[in-house]
PDB file of C-alpha atoms and ligand atoms in Angstrom:
ATOM      1  CA  MET A   1      -8.624 -12.317   9.724  1.00  0.00           C
ATOM      2  CA  GLU A   2      -8.193 -10.553   6.540  1.00  0.00           C
ATOM      3  CA  HIS A   3     -10.713  -7.679   7.514  1.00  0.00           C
ATOM      4  CA  GLN A   4      -9.156  -7.339  10.983  1.00  0.00           C
ATOM      5  CA  THR A   5      -7.210  -4.287  11.717  1.00  0.00           C
ATOM      6  CA  THR A   6      -4.221  -4.078  14.174  1.00  0.00           C
ATOM      7  CA  HIS A   7      -2.424  -1.031  15.440  1.00  0.00           C
ATOM      8  CA  VAL A   8       1.006  -0.665  14.178  1.00  0.00           C
ATOM      9  CA  THR A   9       3.752   1.659  14.595  1.00  0.00           C
ATOM     10  CA  GLY A  10       6.347   2.395  11.804  1.00  0.00           C
ATOM     11  CA  GLY A  11       8.746   4.970  10.738  1.00  0.00           C
ATOM     12  CA  CYS A  12      11.937   5.443   7.849  1.00  0.00           C
ATOM     13  CA  LEU A  13      15.338   4.713   7.895  1.00  0.00           C
ATOM     14  CA  CYS A  14      16.488   7.882   9.568  1.00  0.00           C
ATOM     15  CA  GLY A  15      13.657   7.822  12.429  1.00  0.00           C
ATOM     16  CA  ARG A  16      12.345  11.231  11.138  1.00  0.00           C
ATOM     17  CA  ILE A  17       9.017   9.976  10.026  1.00  0.00           C
ATOM     18  CA  ARG A  18       7.628   8.094  12.502  1.00  0.00           C
ATOM     19  CA  TYR A  19       3.650   7.070  12.350  1.00  0.00           C
ATOM     20  CA  GLU A  20       0.807   5.123  13.836  1.00  0.00           C
ATOM     21  CA  ALA A  21      -2.087   3.639  12.092  1.00  0.00           C
ATOM     22  CA  GLU A  22      -4.680   0.583  12.205  1.00  0.00           C
ATOM     23  CA  VAL A  23      -3.685  -1.445   9.188  1.00  0.00           C
ATOM     24  CA  PHE A  24      -5.038  -4.170   7.388  1.00  0.00           C
ATOM     25  CA  LEU A  25      -2.198  -6.579   8.721  1.00  0.00           C
ATOM     26  CA  TYR A  26      -3.057 -10.003   7.371  1.00  0.00           C
ATOM     27  CA  ASN A  27      -3.880  -8.610   4.033  1.00  0.00           C
ATOM     28  CA  GLY A  28      -0.750  -7.294   2.457  1.00  0.00           C
ATOM     29  CA  TYR A  29      -0.560  -7.233  -1.321  1.00  0.00           C
ATOM     30  CA  ILE A  30       2.663  -7.480  -3.577  1.00  0.00           C
ATOM     31  CA  CYS A  31       2.065  -4.581  -6.460  1.00  0.00           C
ATOM     32  CA  HIS A  32       4.203  -5.460  -9.491  1.00  0.00           C
ATOM     33  CA  CYS A  33       3.178  -2.400 -11.366  1.00  0.00           C
ATOM     34  CA  THR A  34       6.127  -0.276 -13.335  1.00  0.00           C
ATOM     35  CA  ILE A  35       5.593   2.532 -11.359  1.00  0.00           C
ATOM     36  CA  CYS A  36       6.230   0.813  -7.897  1.00  0.00           C
ATOM     37  CA  GLN A  37       9.374  -0.878  -9.572  1.00  0.00           C
ATOM     38  CA  ARG A  38      10.519   2.760 -10.061  1.00  0.00           C
ATOM     39  CA  SER A  39       9.685   4.344  -7.167  1.00  0.00           C
ATOM     40  CA  THR A  40      11.381   1.348  -4.884  1.00  0.00           C
ATOM     41  CA  GLY A  41      14.168   0.830  -7.602  1.00  0.00           C
ATOM     42  CA  GLN A  42      12.964  -2.654  -6.597  1.00  0.00           C
ATOM     43  CA  PRO A  43      11.028  -5.417  -8.377  1.00  0.00           C
ATOM     44  CA  ALA A  44       7.705  -5.200  -6.462  1.00  0.00           C
ATOM     45  CA  GLU A  45       6.434  -2.922  -3.708  1.00  0.00           C
ATOM     46  CA  ILE A  46       4.564  -4.664  -0.869  1.00  0.00           C
ATOM     47  CA  THR A  47       2.177  -2.937   1.141  1.00  0.00           C
ATOM     48  CA  VAL A  48      -0.648  -2.985   3.687  1.00  0.00           C
ATOM     49  CA  LEU A  49      -3.916  -0.743   3.635  1.00  0.00           C
ATOM     50  CA  ILE A  50      -4.843   1.404   6.131  1.00  0.00           C
ATOM     51  CA  LYS A  51      -8.065   1.840   7.891  1.00  0.00           C
ATOM     52  CA  ALA A  52      -9.165   5.348   6.545  1.00  0.00           C
ATOM     53  CA  GLY A  53      -8.632   8.021   8.750  1.00  0.00           C
ATOM     54  CA  THR A  54      -6.252   6.088  11.303  1.00  0.00           C
ATOM     55  CA  LEU A  55      -2.894   6.908   9.679  1.00  0.00           C
ATOM     56  CA  HIS A  56      -1.044  10.027  12.400  1.00  0.00           C
ATOM     57  CA  TYR A  57       2.400  11.036  12.256  1.00  0.00           C
ATOM     58  CA  VAL A  58       4.484  11.488  15.244  1.00  0.00           C
ATOM     59  CA  GLY A  59       7.337  14.231  14.303  1.00  0.00           C
ATOM     60  CA  GLU A  60       8.058  14.785  10.372  1.00  0.00           C
ATOM     61  CA  GLU A  61       5.781  14.228   7.693  1.00  0.00           C
ATOM     62  CA  PRO A  62       6.752  12.725   4.547  1.00  0.00           C
ATOM     63  CA  ARG A  63       7.180  14.521   0.932  1.00  0.00           C
ATOM     64  CA  TYR A  64       4.987  13.724  -1.554  1.00  0.00           C
ATOM     65  CA  TYR A  65       5.469  12.738  -5.529  1.00  0.00           C
ATOM     66  CA  VAL A  66       2.319  12.573  -7.555  1.00  0.00           C
ATOM     67  CA  SER A  67       2.948   9.252  -9.465  1.00  0.00           C
ATOM     68  CA  SER A  68       0.091   8.882 -11.373  1.00  0.00           C
ATOM     69  CA  GLY A  69      -3.531  10.227 -11.846  1.00  0.00           C
ATOM     70  CA  ASP A  70      -4.661   8.603  -8.865  1.00  0.00           C
ATOM     71  CA  GLY A  71      -2.017   8.842  -6.148  1.00  0.00           C
ATOM     72  CA  LYS A  72       1.120  10.222  -4.611  1.00  0.00           C
ATOM     73  CA  ARG A  73       3.591   8.435  -2.757  1.00  0.00           C
ATOM     74  CA  GLY A  74       5.029  10.003   0.356  1.00  0.00           C
ATOM     75  CA  PHE A  75       9.223   9.383   1.255  1.00  0.00           C
ATOM     76  CA  CYS A  76      11.411  10.858   3.932  1.00  0.00           C
ATOM     77  CA  ALA A  77      13.140  13.673   2.406  1.00  0.00           C
ATOM     78  CA  GLU A  78      16.096  12.909   4.261  1.00  0.00           C
ATOM     79  CA  CYS A  79      16.540   9.292   4.010  1.00  0.00           C
ATOM     80  CA  GLY A  80      14.944   8.909   0.771  1.00  0.00           C
ATOM     81  CA  ALA A  81      12.452   5.754   2.381  1.00  0.00           C
ATOM     82  CA  ARG A  82       9.341   5.152   0.795  1.00  0.00           C
ATOM     83  CA  ILE A  83       6.454   5.325   3.424  1.00  0.00           C
ATOM     84  CA  VAL A  84       3.053   5.697   1.878  1.00  0.00           C
ATOM     85  CA  TRP A  85       0.788   5.765  -1.025  1.00  0.00           C
ATOM     86  CA  GLN A  86      -2.331   8.021  -0.931  1.00  0.00           C
ATOM     87  CA  ALA A  87      -5.143   8.650  -3.015  1.00  0.00           C
ATOM     88  CA  LEU A  88      -5.745  11.990  -4.742  1.00  0.00           C
ATOM     89  CA  ARG A  89      -9.077  11.914  -4.212  1.00  0.00           C
ATOM     90  CA  ALA A  90     -10.176  12.190  -0.815  1.00  0.00           C
ATOM     91  CA  GLU A  91     -13.165   9.517  -1.462  1.00  0.00           C
ATOM     92  CA  ASP A  92     -10.575   7.295  -2.070  1.00  0.00           C
ATOM     93  CA  ASP A  93      -8.793   7.329   1.302  1.00  0.00           C
ATOM     94  CA  TRP A  94      -9.503   4.158   2.106  1.00  0.00           C
ATOM     95  CA  LEU A  95      -7.011   3.055  -0.427  1.00  0.00           C
ATOM     96  CA  THR A  96      -3.993   4.394   1.900  1.00  0.00           C
ATOM     97  CA  ASN A  97      -1.239   1.906   2.243  1.00  0.00           C
ATOM     98  CA  VAL A  98       1.930   1.878   3.958  1.00  0.00           C
ATOM     99  CA  THR A  99       4.995  -0.446   2.722  1.00  0.00           C
ATOM    100  CA  VAL A 100       5.543  -3.335   4.725  1.00  0.00           C
ATOM    101  CA  GLY A 101       9.158  -2.796   5.544  1.00  0.00           C
ATOM    102  CA  SER A 102       8.475   0.502   6.934  1.00  0.00           C
ATOM    103  CA  LEU A 103       6.488  -1.269   9.837  1.00  0.00           C
ATOM    104  CA  ASP A 104       8.164  -1.940  12.866  1.00  0.00           C
ATOM    105  CA  ARG A 105       7.095  -5.654  12.911  1.00  0.00           C
ATOM    106  CA  PRO A 106       7.218  -6.314   9.541  1.00  0.00           C
ATOM    107  CA  ALA A 107       7.198 -10.162  10.083  1.00  0.00           C
ATOM    108  CA  GLU A 108       3.799  -9.820  11.653  1.00  0.00           C
ATOM    109  CA  ALA A 109       2.201  -9.079   8.426  1.00  0.00           C
ATOM    110  CA  ARG A 110       0.839 -11.541   6.050  1.00  0.00           C
ATOM    111  CA  VAL A 111       0.219 -11.194   2.079  1.00  0.00           C
ATOM    112  CA  THR A 112      -2.954 -12.510   0.370  1.00  0.00           C
ATOM    113  CA  ARG A 113      -2.270 -11.455  -3.541  1.00  0.00           C
ATOM    114  CA  HIS A 114      -0.628 -10.275  -6.228  1.00  0.00           C
ATOM    115  CA  ILE A 115      -1.397  -7.437  -8.298  1.00  0.00           C
ATOM    116  CA  TYR A 116      -0.352  -6.194 -11.672  1.00  0.00           C
ATOM    117  CA  ALA A 117       1.238  -9.803 -11.887  1.00  0.00           C
ATOM    118  CA  ASP A 118       1.165  -8.856 -15.616  1.00  0.00           C
ATOM    119  CA  THR A 119       4.385  -6.672 -14.921  1.00  0.00           C
ATOM    120  CA  GLN A 120       6.032  -9.352 -12.623  1.00  0.00           C
ATOM    121  CA  LEU A 121       9.707  -9.833 -13.330  1.00  0.00           C
ATOM    122  CA  PRO A 122      10.106 -13.397 -14.916  1.00  0.00           C
ATOM    123  CA  TRP A 123      12.998 -14.112 -12.688  1.00  0.00           C
ATOM    124  CA  TYR A 124      11.124 -12.558  -9.453  1.00  0.00           C
ATOM    125  CA  HIS A 125       9.291 -15.566  -7.477  1.00  0.00           C
ATOM    126  CA  VAL A 126       7.978 -14.767  -4.081  1.00  0.00           C
ATOM    127  CA  CYS A 127       4.742 -16.086  -2.685  1.00  0.00           C
ATOM    128  CA  GLU A 128       3.847 -18.056  -5.914  1.00  0.00           C
ATOM    129  CA  GLU A 129       0.864 -19.588  -4.371  1.00  0.00           C
ATOM    130  CA  LEU A 130      -0.847 -16.715  -3.752  1.00  0.00           C
ATOM    131  CA  PRO A 131      -3.764 -15.460  -6.174  1.00  0.00           C
ATOM    132  CA  LYS A 132      -2.381 -13.216  -9.327  1.00  0.00           C
ATOM    133  CA  LEU A 133      -4.293 -10.475 -10.359  1.00  0.00           C
ATOM    134  CA  THR A 134      -3.366  -8.733 -13.639  1.00  0.00           C
ATOM    135  CA  GLY A 135      -3.222  -4.937 -14.042  1.00  0.00           C
ATOM    136  CA  GLN A 136      -6.980  -4.750 -15.498  1.00  0.00           C
ATOM    137  CA  ASP A 137      -8.284  -7.523 -12.677  1.00  0.00           C
ATOM    138  CA  ALA A 138      -6.646  -5.183 -10.254  1.00  0.00           C
ATOM    139  CA  ASP A 139      -8.548  -1.896 -11.820  1.00  0.00           C
ATOM    140  CA  VAL A 140     -11.903  -3.800 -11.772  1.00  0.00           C
ATOM    141  CA  LEU A 141     -11.903  -5.341  -8.227  1.00  0.00           C
ATOM    142  CA  ILE A 142     -10.548  -1.325  -7.024  1.00  0.00           C
ATOM    143  CA  GLU A 143     -13.656  -0.061  -8.474  1.00  0.00           C
ATOM    144  CA  MET A 144     -15.824  -2.676  -6.926  1.00  0.00           C
ATOM    145  CA  LEU A 145     -14.224  -1.675  -3.899  1.00  0.00           C
ATOM    146  CA  ARG A 146     -14.884   1.966  -4.548  1.00  0.00           C
ATOM    147  CA  GLN A 147     -18.534   1.426  -4.876  1.00  0.00           C
ATOM    148  CA  GLU A 148     -18.670  -0.518  -1.520  1.00  0.00           C
ATOM    149  CA  HIS A 149     -16.768   2.574  -0.374  1.00  0.00           C
ATOM    150  CA  ARG A 150     -19.083   5.128  -1.158  1.00  0.00           C
ATOM    151  CA  PRO A 151     -20.579   7.434   1.461  1.00  0.00           C
ATOM    152  CA  ASP A 152     -23.958   7.304   0.431  1.00  0.00           C
ATOM    153  CA  ARG A 153     -24.157   3.471   0.477  1.00  0.00           C
ATOM    154  CA  ALA A 154     -22.740   3.879   4.640  1.00  0.00           C
TER     155      ALA A 154
HETATM  156 ZN1   ZN B 201      13.877   9.257   6.997  1.00  0.00          ZN
HETATM  157 ZN1   ZN B 202       2.248  -1.004  -7.687  1.00  0.00          ZN
END
């Protein structure tokens, strides 16, 4: 179920940005990194990965802010809603993810793990039964997956 993709639609609060995509709806994750905290103004950001190449915008596209050496965050220029995280390197396109709250049917999503749990706020308790990866664990996992996604291995 975790590796299955589902066609979804979503968008921002004001409705200027609308998208459709194939997402890994049952394999969401909760990111406690400090960049997600600042970007959302919340304790964590919860997202689902998109199957590479399947994200399409209907109407306006997000504006982007380059938030690290790895990625940029897309948001609605009008209402400020956080929509998407996209890798700066084209070969990391498989890491593209959308915020679970931007989905039209967020209740259908399932989360499977925490990442950057070492910066989880001590009073923020959510899905505590799920595996917790530290920032370092997450970097190792991403590097492993990156090897799997190498085009020369296809
Ligand atoms: Zn908007
Ligand atoms: Zn994060």
